[in-house]
Structure formats: C-alpha cells, structure tokens
Coordinates of C-alpha atoms and ligand atoms in Angstrom, one line a residue:
M1 CA 74.1 110.7 103.2
F2 CA 76.2 113.0 105.4
S3 CA 75.9 116.7 104.5
V4 CA 78.9 118.8 105.2
P5 CA 78.1 121.3 107.9
A6 CA 78.8 125.0 107.4
I7 CA 82.2 125.9 108.9
P8 CA 83.4 129.5 108.8
T9 CA 86.7 130.1 107.0
D10 CA 88.5 131.2 110.1
R11 CA 87.9 127.8 111.6
L12 CA 89.3 125.9 108.5
P13 CA 92.8 125.5 109.8
E14 CA 91.5 123.9 113.1
L15 CA 89.2 121.6 111.1
L16 CA 92.1 120.6 108.8
R17 CA 94.3 119.8 111.8
R18 CA 91.7 117.9 113.7
M19 CA 90.1 115.9 110.9
P20 CA 91.2 112.2 110.7
K21 CA 93.2 111.5 107.6
A22 CA 95.2 108.9 105.8
E23 CA 98.6 109.5 104.2
L24 CA 99.1 107.5 101.0
H25 CA 102.2 109.2 99.5
M26 CA 105.2 109.7 101.7
H27 CA 108.7 108.4 101.1
I28 CA 110.1 107.4 104.5
E29 CA 113.7 108.4 103.5
G30 CA 112.1 111.8 102.8
S31 CA 111.1 112.2 106.4
L32 CA 114.8 112.3 107.6
E33 CA 115.2 115.7 109.2
P34 CA 118.6 117.4 108.9
E35 CA 119.1 116.9 112.7
L36 CA 118.5 113.1 112.4
I37 CA 120.8 112.9 109.4
F38 CA 123.6 114.5 111.4
A39 CA 122.9 112.4 114.5
L40 CA 122.8 109.1 112.4
G41 CA 125.9 110.3 110.5
Q42 CA 127.8 110.7 113.8
R43 CA 126.5 107.4 115.2
N44 CA 127.7 105.5 112.1
H45 CA 130.8 107.5 111.5
I46 CA 129.7 108.7 108.1
S47 CA 130.9 112.2 107.1
L48 CA 128.5 114.4 105.1
P49 CA 129.5 117.0 102.6
Y50 CA 127.8 119.7 104.7
A51 CA 129.4 121.4 107.7
S52 CA 126.2 121.7 109.8
V53 CA 122.5 121.1 110.0
E54 CA 122.0 124.7 108.8
D55 CA 124.4 124.2 105.9
L56 CA 122.4 121.2 104.8
R57 CA 119.1 123.0 105.2
Q58 CA 120.5 125.7 103.0
A59 CA 121.0 123.3 100.2
Y60 CA 117.3 122.6 100.1
A61 CA 116.7 125.0 97.2
F62 CA 115.4 122.9 94.4
T63 CA 114.7 123.7 90.8
N64 CA 113.2 120.4 89.6
L65 CA 112.8 116.7 90.7
Q66 CA 116.4 115.7 89.9
S67 CA 117.9 118.5 91.9
F68 CA 116.0 117.2 94.9
L69 CA 116.8 113.5 94.3
D70 CA 120.5 114.1 94.3
I71 CA 120.4 115.5 97.9
Y72 CA 117.7 113.0 99.0
Y73 CA 119.9 110.0 98.1
A74 CA 122.9 111.7 99.8
G75 CA 120.9 112.1 103.0
A76 CA 119.9 108.5 103.0
S77 CA 123.5 107.4 103.1
V78 CA 123.6 107.6 106.9
L79 CA 121.2 104.7 107.2
I80 CA 123.1 101.5 108.0
H81 CA 121.6 99.5 110.8
E82 CA 118.1 98.1 111.5
Q83 CA 117.8 100.5 114.4
D84 CA 118.5 103.5 112.1
F85 CA 115.5 102.5 109.9
Y86 CA 113.4 102.1 113.0
D87 CA 114.4 105.5 114.4
M88 CA 113.6 107.2 111.1
A89 CA 110.2 105.6 110.8
W90 CA 109.4 106.1 114.4
A91 CA 110.1 109.8 114.2
Y92 CA 107.7 110.1 111.3
L93 CA 105.0 108.0 112.8
R94 CA 105.0 110.2 116.0
K95 CA 104.5 113.3 113.9
A96 CA 101.8 111.5 111.9
A97 CA 100.0 110.6 115.1
A98 CA 100.2 114.1 116.4
E99 CA 98.5 115.4 113.1
N100 CA 95.6 112.9 113.2
V101 CA 97.0 110.7 110.5
L102 CA 95.3 107.4 111.4
R103 CA 96.5 105.4 108.5
T104 CA 99.7 105.7 106.6
E105 CA 101.1 103.7 103.6
M106 CA 104.8 104.5 103.6
F107 CA 107.1 104.2 100.5
F108 CA 110.6 102.9 101.0
D109 CA 113.4 102.7 98.4
P110 CA 115.4 99.5 99.1
Q111 CA 117.7 99.9 96.2
T112 CA 119.1 103.1 97.7
H113 CA 120.3 101.0 100.6
T114 CA 121.2 97.6 99.0
A115 CA 123.4 99.4 96.5
R116 CA 125.5 100.5 99.6
G117 CA 125.7 97.0 101.0
V118 CA 122.8 97.3 103.5
S119 CA 120.7 94.1 103.3
M120 CA 117.0 94.0 102.4
E121 CA 116.5 92.3 105.7
T122 CA 118.0 95.2 107.7
V123 CA 115.8 97.8 105.9
I124 CA 112.5 95.9 106.1
K125 CA 112.8 94.6 109.6
G126 CA 113.6 98.0 111.0
L127 CA 110.7 99.7 109.2
H128 CA 108.3 96.9 109.9
R129 CA 109.0 97.0 113.7
A130 CA 108.2 100.7 113.7
C131 CA 104.9 99.9 112.0
V132 CA 104.0 97.3 114.6
D133 CA 104.9 99.7 117.4
A134 CA 102.8 102.5 115.8
Q135 CA 99.7 100.5 116.0
A136 CA 100.3 99.4 119.6
Q137 CA 101.7 102.6 121.1
L138 CA 100.2 105.4 118.8
G139 CA 97.0 103.9 117.5
V140 CA 98.3 104.6 113.9
S141 CA 97.7 101.9 111.3
A142 CA 100.9 101.8 109.2
A143 CA 102.0 99.7 106.2
L144 CA 104.8 99.6 103.8
I145 CA 105.0 100.0 99.9
L146 CA 108.3 98.9 98.2
C147 CA 109.3 101.3 95.5
F148 CA 111.5 100.4 92.5
L149 CA 113.8 103.2 91.3
R150 CA 112.8 103.9 87.7
H151 CA 116.2 105.3 86.7
L152 CA 117.6 101.8 87.2
S153 CA 116.8 98.8 85.0
E154 CA 113.8 96.4 85.1
E155 CA 116.2 93.6 85.7
E156 CA 117.4 95.3 88.9
A157 CA 113.8 95.8 89.9
F158 CA 113.3 92.0 89.5
E159 CA 116.4 91.3 91.6
T160 CA 115.1 93.7 94.3
L161 CA 111.7 91.9 94.3
E162 CA 113.4 88.5 94.7
Q163 CA 115.4 89.9 97.7
A164 CA 112.1 91.2 99.3
L165 CA 110.0 88.1 98.8
P166 CA 111.2 86.4 102.0
F167 CA 109.6 89.4 103.8
R168 CA 106.4 89.3 101.6
D169 CA 104.1 89.7 104.7
Y170 CA 105.9 92.9 105.6
F171 CA 104.8 95.1 102.6
I172 CA 101.4 95.5 101.0
G173 CA 102.4 96.7 97.5
V174 CA 105.0 98.1 95.1
G175 CA 105.4 101.5 93.6
L176 CA 107.7 103.3 91.1
D177 CA 109.6 106.4 92.0
S178 CA 112.8 108.5 91.2
S179 CA 113.6 110.4 88.0
E180 CA 110.4 110.3 85.9
L181 CA 111.3 111.9 82.5
G182 CA 112.8 109.4 80.2
H183 CA 111.7 106.5 82.4
P184 CA 108.0 105.8 81.3
P185 CA 106.0 103.3 83.3
E186 CA 106.1 100.7 80.5
K187 CA 109.8 100.1 81.2
F188 CA 108.6 98.1 84.2
A189 CA 105.7 96.2 82.6
K190 CA 107.0 92.7 83.3
V191 CA 107.9 93.3 86.9
F192 CA 104.6 94.9 87.7
E193 CA 102.8 92.0 86.0
R194 CA 104.7 89.6 88.3
C195 CA 103.9 91.7 91.4
R196 CA 100.2 91.7 90.3
N197 CA 100.3 87.9 90.1
L198 CA 101.8 87.8 93.6
G199 CA 98.7 89.7 94.9
L200 CA 100.6 92.9 95.7
H201 CA 98.9 96.3 95.5
L202 CA 100.2 98.4 92.6
V203 CA 100.9 102.2 92.5
A204 CA 103.2 104.4 90.4
H205 CA 104.4 108.0 90.3
A206 CA 103.2 109.4 87.0
G207 CA 102.4 112.9 85.7
E208 CA 104.5 114.7 88.4
E209 CA 106.9 116.2 85.7
G210 CA 106.0 113.6 83.1
P211 CA 103.2 113.9 80.5
P212 CA 99.7 112.6 80.6
A213 CA 100.9 109.7 78.4
Y214 CA 102.8 108.3 81.5
V215 CA 99.6 108.4 83.5
W216 CA 97.8 106.4 80.7
S217 CA 100.6 103.8 80.6
A218 CA 100.6 103.5 84.4
L219 CA 96.9 102.7 84.2
D220 CA 96.8 100.6 81.1
V221 CA 100.2 98.8 81.1
L222 CA 101.1 98.6 84.7
K223 CA 97.4 98.4 85.8
V224 CA 98.0 100.5 89.0
E225 CA 95.3 101.1 91.5
R226 CA 96.4 104.7 92.3
I227 CA 98.5 107.3 90.6
D228 CA 101.1 109.1 92.7
H229 CA 101.0 112.9 91.9
G230 CA 99.2 112.7 88.6
V231 CA 98.7 116.5 88.5
Q232 CA 99.7 116.7 84.8
S233 CA 96.5 114.8 84.1
S234 CA 94.6 118.1 83.8
K235 CA 96.3 118.7 80.5
D236 CA 94.3 115.8 79.0
P237 CA 90.4 115.9 79.1
A238 CA 90.0 112.3 78.1
L239 CA 92.4 111.2 80.8
M240 CA 90.5 113.3 83.4
Q241 CA 87.3 111.5 82.3
R242 CA 88.9 108.1 82.7
L243 CA 90.3 108.9 86.1
A244 CA 86.8 110.1 87.3
K245 CA 85.0 107.2 85.8
D246 CA 87.2 104.5 87.3
R247 CA 87.6 106.4 90.6
I248 CA 91.4 106.2 90.4
A249 CA 92.9 108.1 93.3
L250 CA 95.6 110.7 92.7
T251 CA 98.0 111.1 95.7
V252 CA 98.7 114.8 95.3
C253 CA 101.5 116.5 97.2
P254 CA 101.1 120.3 97.0
L255 CA 104.2 121.5 99.0
S256 CA 106.3 119.1 97.0
N257 CA 104.9 120.5 93.7
Q258 CA 105.7 124.0 94.9
K259 CA 109.2 123.2 96.1
L260 CA 110.1 121.3 92.9
C261 CA 108.7 124.1 90.8
V262 CA 105.8 122.0 89.3
F263 CA 103.5 124.7 90.5
P264 CA 106.1 127.4 91.7
N265 CA 103.2 129.5 93.1
L266 CA 101.0 127.3 95.5
G267 CA 98.0 129.5 94.7
D268 CA 98.2 128.2 91.1
H269 CA 97.9 124.6 92.2
N270 CA 95.2 122.5 90.5
L271 CA 94.0 120.4 93.5
G272 CA 90.7 122.3 93.6
A273 CA 90.2 121.8 89.8
L274 CA 90.9 118.0 90.2
L275 CA 88.3 117.8 93.0
D276 CA 85.8 119.9 91.3
A277 CA 86.2 117.6 88.2
G278 CA 85.1 114.7 90.4
L279 CA 88.5 113.1 90.7
M280 CA 89.5 111.1 93.8
A281 CA 92.3 113.4 94.9
T282 CA 94.1 113.2 98.2
V283 CA 96.7 115.4 100.0
N284 CA 100.1 114.0 101.0
S285 CA 103.4 115.2 102.2
D286 CA 105.8 113.2 99.8
D287 CA 109.1 114.1 101.4
P288 CA 108.1 116.2 104.4
A289 CA 111.6 116.9 105.8
Y290 CA 112.7 118.4 102.5
F291 CA 109.5 120.2 101.3
G292 CA 108.7 122.3 104.4
G293 CA 105.9 120.4 106.0
Y294 CA 104.1 117.3 107.1
M295 CA 100.4 116.6 106.4
N296 CA 98.7 119.5 108.3
A297 CA 101.1 122.0 106.8
N298 CA 100.2 120.7 103.3
F299 CA 96.5 121.1 104.1
V300 CA 96.6 124.4 105.9
Q301 CA 98.9 126.2 103.4
T302 CA 97.2 124.8 100.3
F303 CA 93.7 125.8 101.5
A304 CA 94.9 129.3 102.4
A305 CA 96.7 129.7 99.0
T306 CA 93.9 128.4 96.8
G307 CA 90.7 129.2 98.7
L308 CA 89.4 125.7 99.2
N309 CA 86.5 125.2 101.6
A310 CA 85.1 122.7 104.1
A311 CA 83.4 120.6 101.5
H312 CA 86.8 120.2 99.8
A313 CA 88.3 119.2 103.2
Y314 CA 85.6 116.7 103.7
A315 CA 86.2 115.1 100.2
L316 CA 89.9 115.0 100.8
A317 CA 89.6 113.3 104.2
R318 CA 87.0 110.8 103.0
N319 CA 89.0 110.1 99.8
S320 CA 92.2 109.4 101.8
F321 CA 90.6 106.5 103.6
E322 CA 88.6 105.3 100.6
A323 CA 91.7 105.2 98.4
S324 CA 93.8 103.4 101.1
F325 CA 94.5 99.6 101.0
I326 CA 92.4 98.7 104.1
D327 CA 89.3 96.6 104.2
A328 CA 85.8 97.8 103.8
A329 CA 84.9 97.7 107.5
A330 CA 88.0 99.7 108.4
K331 CA 87.1 102.3 105.7
R332 CA 83.6 102.6 107.2
A333 CA 84.9 103.0 110.7
F334 CA 87.4 105.8 109.7
A335 CA 84.6 107.5 107.6
D336 CA 82.5 107.6 110.7
R337 CA 85.3 109.2 112.6
V338 CA 85.7 111.9 109.9
D339 CA 81.9 112.7 110.1
A340 CA 82.1 113.0 113.9
V341 CA 85.0 115.5 113.8
F342 CA 83.2 117.6 111.1
E343 CA 80.1 117.8 113.3
S344 CA 82.0 118.6 116.4
V345 CA 84.0 121.4 114.8
A346 CA 80.7 122.8 113.2
S347 CA 79.0 122.8 116.6
G348 CA 82.0 124.6 118.1
V349 CA 83.2 121.8 120.3
Ligands
HPA1 N1 109.1 111.8 92.9 C1 109.8 110.8 92.4 N2 110.6 110.2 93.2 C2 110.7 110.5 94.5 C3 109.9 111.5 95.0 C4 109.1 112.2 94.1 O1 108.3 113.1 94.5 N3 110.3 111.6 96.3 C5 111.1 110.6 96.6 N4 111.3 110.0 95.5
ZN2 ZN1 106.8 110.8 95.8

C-alpha cells in the first residue's frame, strides 16, 4: 500500500500540475474559446450577436445553469464541417496533454448540431479523428461519450441514438446533460435501458442544481456508473452512504459550480467533505472555455480556496483513473505513474 509522502503546502501547486490525471467530465463544445468561435464564424460565414472576442467574453457572467446554456448553444452554432469539430477537439486535447491529463472521456452534444442540419457523421468523424491523433501524437488516451439533451424528449433521444449507431465503435457511452431542473433522469428510463443492452457505458448529470432525488433516480432507474456533478448529494446522508458503499464516482467541477453560482464562493465548495466522507470524487473542468480554467486551474484554485492537502490530491488523481472506463491493466499502469510523480515531487526532483 502506497503511503502519500509529506509535501509542503508551497509545493502543492507544482504537485497538482505535474500529477497524472484523467478528465471524466468535459463537454467538448464547452472548450470552444472565444477566439476559436470567432475564427470558425468567419471561416463558415456565420455572424454572431457579439461585436468582438472581448464583447463575447463580457457576456460570460452567469447566474445559473440556464444562463450559461443559452450562450453555450449560441457559441456552438459556428461548427459546421468535420474539420471544425476536429479543430475544436484538437485544441482541447493539446491543452489536456500540456496539463498531464493522460486520459480524457469527452462529452459531445450531437442534438445541438443535428438540429442545425449538421449530420451525425460530420460530428462524430471529426471528433473521433482528433481522438486517434491524440493517442498517436500527444500520448493522450481519448474517448467520446454521447450526451442526450434532457430538455428535449425521450423520443428525440431515441432518434439520436439510432443516428449514432452506425458509429457505435466511435463512442464508449452515453450521458445526460442540459437543463436539469424539471427534467429528472427517469424521463430517459427507456433509452438508457436500450443503451445498457447495447453494452454502452452510462453516466448522467444529476445533483448539480437538482435535488438528491435526481441522483437516486440516476442510480436506481437509469443505472448509471458515474454521477456527473452530484454535489447536492451531501444534503442526503443516506445517499452519501449509498455512493460510498457502491464506490460510485462523482465527477465534480469546482470552477463550474462557482461560475454557475452552485457554490458562489469557491472556499465553500464541498469537495473536501465528499472526499473525507469516503466518496470517489474527481475534479474536472466541465466547460473550461466558459468557466475560467482547464484541469490544473480547477485543481490549483480549489486547493488554495478550500485548504485541501497532498493526501486529497493523491485520492483525486487515483480516483480519476479508477473511475474511468479503461481496463484494469491500464488503470494499474496509470496508478503507478501517479505514485512515481508523488515520490519525485516529495524528494524534490
Ligand atoms: N450541466 C448541464 N449541462 C451542461 C453542462 C453542465 O454543467 N455543461 C454543458 N452542458
Ligand atoms: Zn457538465
């Protein structure tokens, strides 16, 4: 059993940046930086309701999830061609590689694009090609998770699944995102059952703004393997016990929670409480171009604001690989790389 070496607080930021990590909750459309939105808008002759990059960035003052989603869907309107999807994913994957993200399971929202007349094939092929190049050129293991938009109907989710099945080998699972309140997980019970029978991995956003009841139904009705966000679970002690007992991972996104006013003050975030209660929490960036930071900004700012320590960092790094959808041998290999970096930072190397 590896014992976490003592690492002084002033070396925590270095440790957090250097430690190998997996990202399990990142919407690829949320990695579109304002500069790329404008560049793609010009390339595709799509005009935006913002005068400049600065003007767009100014609009990133969110009060809740919906106020963000309205701008996020508008930003994605510049994506038309397969190369656009490739360029977006490649820009993110290069940043991930630079931040020691060795594995990433990226969400994409096909309905945001098919509703505008962009084909499923265009979306998936562009994203998939970037994943293949990431492994070959960056050494980053990358996979895709198709998300259904929960503000739309289950029937539309079924249609989306049918459109995606010719590309079944290009995505590893399905998720559920968009407006949470009023759209409980059980609305998608049948389509998740079908996905489970197809052997797809299952995840769902639950307990970001929604109540613990949504986390329960994501587990018991949808039978998901991970909960995206899940931070509202701390309001329900029985749910906390269930999550700990079944080692259900929560893909927590601290800067997202701060920017969408779930925890307006980062210092009040419950990440430490979730870890200390024995839950398999992880840290993720959600929509990094909109929320002020990629993985390492999430780690460094959250640790500084909440006073987490090297043992928390170790748990988060190990949890991220343990909760990922890679095989047991790959998990062991990544865990060894985590241990090696903790040892070398502790010894001052
Ligand atoms: N929550 C729900 N839907 C989303 C999010 C989120 O944080 N980001 C992109 N779509
Ligand atoms: Zn999300």
